[in-house]
Short mmCIF file of C-alpha atoms and ligand atoms in Angstrom, two decimals:
data_model
loop_
_atom_site.label_atom_id
_atom_site.label_comp_id
_atom_site.label_asym_id
_atom_site.label_seq_id
_atom_site.Cartn_x
_atom_site.Cartn_y
_atom_site.Cartn_z
CA MET A 16 -2.53 -8.63 -23.74
CA GLN A 17 -4.08 -6.46 -21.04
CA ALA A 18 -2.01 -6.10 -17.88
CA ILE A 19 -3.76 -7.10 -14.64
CA SER A 20 -3.23 -4.74 -11.74
CA LEU A 21 -2.75 -5.95 -8.17
CA THR A 22 -5.97 -4.18 -7.11
CA ASP A 23 -8.06 -5.88 -9.80
CA PHE A 24 -6.45 -9.23 -9.03
CA ILE A 25 -7.13 -8.98 -5.27
CA LEU A 26 -10.77 -7.97 -5.90
CA GLU A 27 -11.22 -10.98 -8.19
CA ASP A 28 -9.32 -13.25 -5.76
CA GLN A 29 -11.58 -12.23 -2.88
CA LYS A 30 -14.73 -13.12 -4.86
CA THR A 31 -13.84 -16.79 -4.28
CA ASN A 32 -14.12 -16.14 -0.53
CA LEU A 33 -17.82 -16.17 0.33
CA HIS A 34 -17.24 -14.35 3.60
CA ALA A 35 -15.10 -11.59 2.14
CA ARG A 36 -16.44 -8.12 2.79
CA GLY A 37 -13.66 -6.15 1.16
CA ASN A 38 -11.76 -5.63 4.42
CA LEU A 39 -8.83 -7.87 3.55
CA THR A 40 -8.71 -6.31 0.09
CA ARG A 41 -8.29 -2.92 1.77
CA ILE A 42 -5.46 -4.16 4.01
CA LEU A 43 -3.55 -5.71 1.09
CA ASN A 44 -3.97 -2.54 -0.94
CA ASP A 45 -2.84 -0.37 1.98
CA ILE A 46 0.32 -2.48 2.37
CA ALA A 47 0.97 -2.27 -1.39
CA GLU A 48 0.54 1.52 -1.38
CA SER A 49 2.92 1.86 1.58
CA GLY A 50 5.39 -0.39 -0.26
CA LYS A 51 5.39 1.97 -3.26
CA ILE A 52 6.35 4.87 -0.98
CA ILE A 53 9.00 2.86 0.90
CA GLY A 54 10.44 1.73 -2.45
CA LEU A 55 10.61 5.35 -3.67
CA HIS A 56 12.38 6.46 -0.50
CA LEU A 57 14.88 3.64 -0.84
CA LYS A 58 15.65 4.71 -4.40
CA LYS A 59 16.55 8.17 -3.04
CA ALA A 60 18.28 6.78 0.05
CA GLY A 61 21.78 7.92 -0.92
CA LEU A 62 20.57 11.50 -1.52
CA VAL A 63 18.34 12.26 1.44
CA ASP A 64 19.00 11.88 5.12
CA ILE A 65 17.31 8.52 5.70
CA LEU A 66 20.35 6.26 5.86
CA GLY A 67 22.28 5.70 9.07
CA THR A 68 21.00 4.85 12.52
CA THR A 69 18.79 6.64 15.03
CA GLY A 70 21.10 5.62 17.88
CA ASP A 71 18.44 3.27 19.32
CA ILE A 72 18.44 -0.55 19.64
CA ASN A 73 15.21 -2.46 18.85
CA THR A 74 13.59 -5.42 20.63
CA SER A 75 15.77 -7.83 18.63
CA SER A 76 18.95 -6.01 19.73
CA ASP A 77 19.51 -4.60 16.23
CA GLU A 78 20.53 -1.00 15.60
CA VAL A 79 17.50 1.00 14.47
CA LYS A 80 17.94 2.62 11.06
CA LYS A 81 16.10 5.80 10.16
CA ILE A 82 14.53 4.02 7.18
CA ASP A 83 13.24 1.29 9.57
CA VAL A 84 11.43 3.94 11.59
CA PHE A 85 10.07 5.60 8.46
CA SER A 86 8.75 2.30 7.06
CA ASN A 87 7.27 1.22 10.39
CA ASN A 88 5.50 4.55 10.95
CA LEU A 89 4.17 4.70 7.40
CA LEU A 90 2.66 1.20 7.54
CA ILE A 91 1.10 1.83 10.95
CA LYS A 92 -0.37 5.13 9.79
CA THR A 93 -1.77 3.66 6.56
CA LEU A 94 -3.28 0.61 8.30
CA THR A 95 -4.74 2.81 11.04
CA ILE A 96 -6.46 5.05 8.49
CA GLY A 97 -7.76 1.93 6.70
CA GLU A 98 -9.68 0.92 9.88
CA GLN A 99 -9.62 -2.84 9.13
CA VAL A 100 -6.91 -3.87 11.59
CA ALA A 101 -7.54 -4.55 15.28
CA THR A 102 -3.91 -5.13 16.24
CA ILE A 103 -0.57 -4.45 14.57
CA ALA A 104 2.51 -6.29 15.77
CA SER A 105 5.77 -5.04 14.31
CA GLU A 106 9.29 -6.38 14.58
CA GLU A 107 10.27 -2.79 15.34
CA LEU A 108 7.95 -2.43 18.35
CA GLU A 109 8.26 -4.07 21.73
CA ASN A 110 4.49 -4.42 22.16
CA PRO A 111 1.68 -4.77 19.62
CA ILE A 112 -0.50 -1.71 19.02
CA GLU A 113 -4.22 -2.12 19.70
CA LEU A 114 -6.27 -0.16 17.16
CA GLY A 115 -9.50 -1.92 18.03
CA THR A 116 -11.30 -1.01 14.82
CA GLY A 117 -11.09 -4.05 12.54
CA ASP A 118 -11.35 -7.83 12.26
CA TYR A 119 -7.72 -8.59 11.44
CA VAL A 120 -4.33 -8.81 13.10
CA VAL A 121 -1.27 -7.82 11.07
CA PHE A 122 2.29 -8.92 11.86
CA MET A 123 4.97 -7.11 9.89
CA ASP A 124 8.67 -6.67 9.45
CA PRO A 125 8.55 -3.19 7.89
CA LEU A 126 12.06 -3.33 6.43
CA ASP A 127 13.74 -6.69 6.63
CA GLY A 128 17.48 -6.74 5.97
CA SER A 129 17.80 -3.00 6.58
CA ALA A 130 21.40 -3.44 7.76
CA ASN A 131 22.06 -3.72 4.01
CA THR A 132 20.60 -0.39 2.87
CA ASP A 133 23.84 1.61 3.24
CA ALA A 134 25.42 -0.76 0.68
CA ASN A 135 22.55 -0.58 -1.86
CA ILE A 136 21.59 -4.22 -1.33
CA PRO A 137 17.92 -5.35 -1.80
CA VAL A 138 15.66 -5.28 1.26
CA GLY A 139 11.98 -6.04 1.78
CA THR A 140 8.75 -5.66 3.72
CA ILE A 141 7.17 -8.87 5.10
CA PHE A 142 3.53 -9.13 6.22
CA SER A 143 1.36 -11.81 7.79
CA ILE A 144 -2.40 -11.43 8.37
CA TYR A 145 -4.71 -13.34 10.74
CA HIS A 146 -8.34 -13.06 11.76
CA LYS A 147 -8.74 -11.40 15.13
CA SER A 148 -8.97 -14.02 17.86
CA ASP A 149 -8.82 -14.27 21.68
CA SER A 150 -5.04 -14.30 21.49
CA ILE A 151 -2.81 -12.75 18.85
CA LEU A 152 -0.43 -15.71 19.31
CA GLN A 153 -1.97 -18.01 16.70
CA PRO A 154 -0.12 -20.78 14.83
CA GLY A 155 1.08 -19.82 11.35
CA ARG A 156 -1.42 -22.28 9.82
CA LYS A 157 -4.14 -19.77 10.70
CA GLN A 158 -2.71 -17.05 8.47
CA VAL A 159 -5.33 -15.62 6.13
CA ALA A 160 -2.76 -13.97 3.88
CA ALA A 161 0.97 -13.38 3.81
CA GLY A 162 3.50 -11.87 1.49
CA TYR A 163 6.45 -9.60 0.92
CA ILE A 164 7.55 -6.66 -1.15
CA LEU A 165 11.11 -6.95 -2.45
CA TYR A 166 12.79 -3.62 -3.21
CA GLY A 167 15.35 -4.81 -5.75
CA THR A 168 16.29 -4.16 -9.35
CA SER A 169 12.53 -3.86 -9.69
CA ASP A 170 10.03 -3.75 -6.83
CA ILE A 171 7.85 -6.84 -6.63
CA LEU A 172 4.96 -7.76 -4.33
CA VAL A 173 4.38 -11.50 -3.82
CA TYR A 174 1.39 -12.72 -1.80
CA THR A 175 -0.85 -15.66 -1.02
CA CYS A 176 -4.34 -15.89 0.44
CA GLY A 177 -4.07 -19.68 0.67
CA HIS A 178 -4.81 -20.60 -2.93
CA GLY A 179 -1.56 -20.16 -4.78
CA VAL A 180 1.12 -17.50 -4.93
CA ASN A 181 1.20 -14.58 -7.31
CA GLY A 182 3.79 -11.86 -7.93
CA PHE A 183 3.24 -8.27 -9.14
CA THR A 184 6.04 -6.08 -10.46
CA LEU A 185 5.78 -2.33 -9.97
CA ASP A 186 5.62 -0.45 -13.25
CA PRO A 187 7.34 2.77 -12.13
CA SER A 188 6.00 4.74 -15.09
CA ILE A 189 2.39 4.36 -13.88
CA GLY A 190 2.99 3.52 -10.20
CA THR A 191 0.99 0.29 -10.41
CA PHE A 192 1.86 -3.27 -9.40
CA LEU A 193 1.10 -5.50 -12.43
CA LEU A 194 0.75 -9.28 -12.47
CA SER A 195 4.11 -10.58 -13.69
CA HIS A 196 4.48 -13.96 -11.93
CA SER A 197 1.22 -15.84 -12.02
CA ASP A 198 0.70 -19.02 -9.94
CA MET A 199 4.34 -19.21 -8.81
CA LYS A 200 5.71 -22.72 -8.26
CA ILE A 201 9.05 -23.38 -6.64
CA PRO A 202 11.13 -25.83 -8.71
CA GLU A 203 11.13 -29.37 -7.25
CA ASP A 204 14.94 -29.24 -7.15
CA GLY A 205 17.58 -26.53 -7.46
CA ASP A 206 21.33 -26.05 -7.43
CA ILE A 207 21.70 -23.12 -4.99
CA TYR A 208 22.03 -23.26 -1.21
CA SER A 209 21.83 -20.14 0.92
CA VAL A 210 23.10 -20.04 4.49
CA ASN A 211 25.42 -17.88 6.57
CA GLU A 212 28.46 -20.16 6.63
CA ALA A 213 30.24 -17.87 9.09
CA ASN A 214 28.09 -19.62 11.70
CA SER A 215 29.48 -23.06 10.80
CA PRO A 216 31.83 -23.26 13.84
CA GLN A 217 28.61 -23.39 15.92
CA TRP A 218 26.82 -25.95 13.71
CA ASP A 219 26.26 -29.58 14.68
CA ASP A 220 28.07 -32.34 12.85
CA THR A 221 25.05 -33.34 10.72
CA LEU A 222 24.62 -29.83 9.33
CA ILE A 223 28.34 -29.50 8.59
CA ARG A 224 28.35 -32.82 6.69
CA PHE A 225 25.10 -31.93 4.87
CA ILE A 226 26.49 -28.62 3.59
CA GLU A 227 29.72 -30.41 2.55
CA SER A 228 27.60 -32.94 0.62
CA LEU A 229 25.89 -30.07 -1.23
CA LYS A 230 29.29 -28.74 -2.27
CA THR A 231 30.57 -32.10 -3.48
CA SER A 232 27.37 -32.65 -5.45
CA GLY A 233 28.04 -29.44 -7.38
CA LYS A 234 25.61 -27.00 -5.72
CA ARG A 235 26.40 -23.29 -5.72
CA ALA A 236 26.27 -20.89 -2.76
CA ARG A 237 24.40 -17.55 -2.72
CA TYR A 238 23.74 -15.55 0.45
CA ILE A 239 22.52 -11.98 0.23
CA GLY A 240 21.77 -11.59 3.95
CA SER A 241 18.33 -10.10 3.20
CA MET A 242 15.76 -12.81 3.83
CA VAL A 243 13.24 -11.42 1.34
CA ALA A 244 15.82 -11.41 -1.45
CA ASP A 245 17.20 -14.85 -0.53
CA VAL A 246 13.70 -16.39 -0.31
CA HIS A 247 12.55 -14.69 -3.53
CA ARG A 248 15.50 -16.18 -5.41
CA THR A 249 14.72 -19.57 -3.87
CA LEU A 250 11.08 -19.31 -5.03
CA ILE A 251 12.14 -18.43 -8.56
CA LYS A 252 15.17 -20.67 -9.05
CA GLY A 253 14.63 -23.38 -6.46
CA GLY A 254 17.25 -24.43 -3.93
CA LEU A 255 17.52 -24.14 -0.17
CA PHE A 256 17.44 -21.19 2.21
CA MET A 257 18.35 -21.87 5.82
CA TYR A 258 18.84 -20.05 9.08
CA PRO A 259 19.26 -23.06 11.35
CA ASN A 260 19.73 -23.22 15.11
CA ASP A 261 23.29 -23.65 16.29
CA ASN A 262 25.25 -23.80 19.54
CA LYS A 263 25.17 -20.01 19.89
CA ASN A 264 21.73 -19.18 18.42
CA THR A 265 19.80 -22.09 19.90
CA THR A 266 16.53 -20.97 18.27
CA GLY A 267 18.12 -19.52 15.13
CA LYS A 268 17.92 -15.80 14.39
CA LEU A 269 14.76 -15.18 12.40
CA ARG A 270 11.45 -14.32 14.01
CA LEU A 271 8.61 -16.85 13.84
CA MET A 272 5.73 -14.38 13.45
CA TYR A 273 7.36 -11.66 11.32
CA GLU A 274 9.67 -13.66 9.07
CA VAL A 275 9.47 -17.46 9.28
CA ASN A 276 5.70 -18.07 9.19
CA PRO A 277 4.81 -15.70 6.33
CA MET A 278 7.65 -17.15 4.22
CA ALA A 279 6.65 -20.71 5.21
CA PHE A 280 3.03 -20.06 4.10
CA LEU A 281 4.25 -18.70 0.73
CA VAL A 282 6.74 -21.51 0.14
CA GLU A 283 4.17 -24.24 0.95
CA GLN A 284 1.62 -22.54 -1.28
CA ALA A 285 4.22 -22.55 -4.07
CA GLY A 286 4.72 -26.32 -3.63
CA GLY A 287 7.91 -26.17 -1.54
CA ARG A 288 8.72 -27.61 1.88
CA VAL A 289 9.55 -25.92 5.19
CA ILE A 290 10.88 -27.22 8.50
CA SER A 291 12.14 -25.54 11.62
CA HIS A 292 13.99 -28.49 13.13
CA GLU A 293 14.11 -32.18 12.14
CA THR A 294 10.58 -32.70 10.73
CA THR A 295 8.77 -29.99 12.72
CA ASN A 296 6.87 -27.45 10.62
CA PRO A 297 7.05 -23.88 11.98
CA LEU A 298 3.45 -23.30 10.80
CA ASP A 299 2.24 -25.76 13.47
CA ALA A 300 4.10 -24.12 16.36
CA VAL A 301 1.97 -22.37 18.98
CA PRO A 302 3.90 -19.16 19.57
CA SER A 303 4.67 -18.10 23.12
CA SER A 304 5.64 -14.50 22.38
CA VAL A 305 5.36 -12.11 19.45
CA HIS A 306 9.13 -11.81 19.13
CA GLU A 307 9.85 -15.56 19.40
CA LYS A 308 12.63 -16.85 17.13
CA SER A 309 12.56 -20.05 15.10
CA PRO A 310 15.10 -21.94 13.02
CA VAL A 311 14.05 -22.36 9.38
CA ILE A 312 15.03 -24.52 6.44
CA LEU A 313 12.91 -23.96 3.34
CA GLY A 314 12.91 -24.39 -0.39
CA SER A 315 12.63 -27.05 -3.06
CA LYS A 316 10.81 -30.11 -1.75
CA SER A 317 13.43 -32.67 -2.73
CA LEU A 318 16.28 -30.70 -1.13
CA VAL A 319 14.48 -30.17 2.20
CA GLU A 320 13.61 -33.87 2.18
CA ASN A 321 17.26 -34.74 1.49
CA PHE A 322 18.16 -32.79 4.60
CA ILE A 323 15.46 -34.52 6.69
CA HIS A 324 16.72 -37.95 5.61
CA PHE A 325 20.42 -37.09 5.76
CA GLU A 326 22.34 -39.61 7.81
CA LYS A 327 22.62 -38.36 11.43
P1 AHM V 19 16.46 -7.79 10.39
O1 AHM V 19 15.01 -8.17 10.50
O2 AHM V 19 16.96 -7.12 11.63
O3 AHM V 19 16.76 -7.02 9.15
O4 AHM V 19 17.31 -9.16 10.35
C1 AHM V 19 16.89 -10.22 9.56
C2 AHM V 19 17.91 -10.49 8.50
C3 AHM V 19 17.36 -11.34 7.39
O5 AHM V 19 16.89 -10.54 6.35
C4 AHM V 19 18.54 -12.17 6.97
O6 AHM V 19 18.15 -13.42 6.44
C5 AHM V 19 19.31 -12.33 8.25
O7 AHM V 19 18.95 -11.23 9.07
C6 AHM V 19 20.79 -12.29 8.05
O8 AHM V 19 21.41 -12.54 9.26
P2 AHM V 19 23.00 -12.84 9.36
O9 AHM V 19 23.66 -11.54 9.10
O10 AHM V 19 23.18 -13.35 10.76
O11 AHM V 19 23.33 -13.88 8.34
MG1 MG V 20 13.63 -8.91 9.74
#
């Protein structure tokens, strides 16, 4: 069987879009190429001076890691050279950068979960692409494409352009992402739940009882603390991933534009269900700022629906 490369797949995928002029193809390829370089640097992270912090704090009050800066700069440089992006908004930057050359807006979290890199734990790059519009604050439903690259035991790029989800594993011997997970579908049910239970003293009573009910029904807990890795496992094995709002984090922790919406688009495209709060879907929210936070509960349809219908 002949392996299908990410580049060939995207070119073929874009043929179904009558208006495609190759610009989106270029952006996706540029992100994939940057991901290969970020992945290589991470593999050498213990040997070269890219671990540790820069001493700065970013817009989300997190310590800035050197590898965050490297990943952010590399993606910006690559997308700038590609000339297809009008605006880049990054979780690492206070304000979006206006490039003014292209028809698309890219939101990105260059290295999600980077607090984990010193301990050799998987991290990822998340991206979300929109058509340029009057405002960059568009609802997640308007995403043209979204995806992530997980730097794990192998590096894998998973993306959607709105007709299914496909995953491509990097073959390190040839430096090419090859189709490995075609038409990904999240299992209807699953036996893993993933949430930071250290926040439970701040949870409301319904959430506490719901998580207890998962335990008594025999579910297992897994929480890596890297959203890309936790969501990837949920896509493959089914289950629930949540970062809910609580008494302390009243809008949760994760960012609507950089983290929640791209993952919500992927999970819905894979047949799963996503809510931010009660029955509200984050993809319908009209964002009020690029760094806005949103609660999120996503995963297997039946489990998210169990949560929605759980006795209040
Ligand atoms: P980051 O974008 O600063 O890396 O933070 C986001 C990460 C997610 O990857 C992960 O799901 C979450 O933070 C973990 O947060 P917590 O340590 O509060 O459980
Ligand atoms: Mg992040």
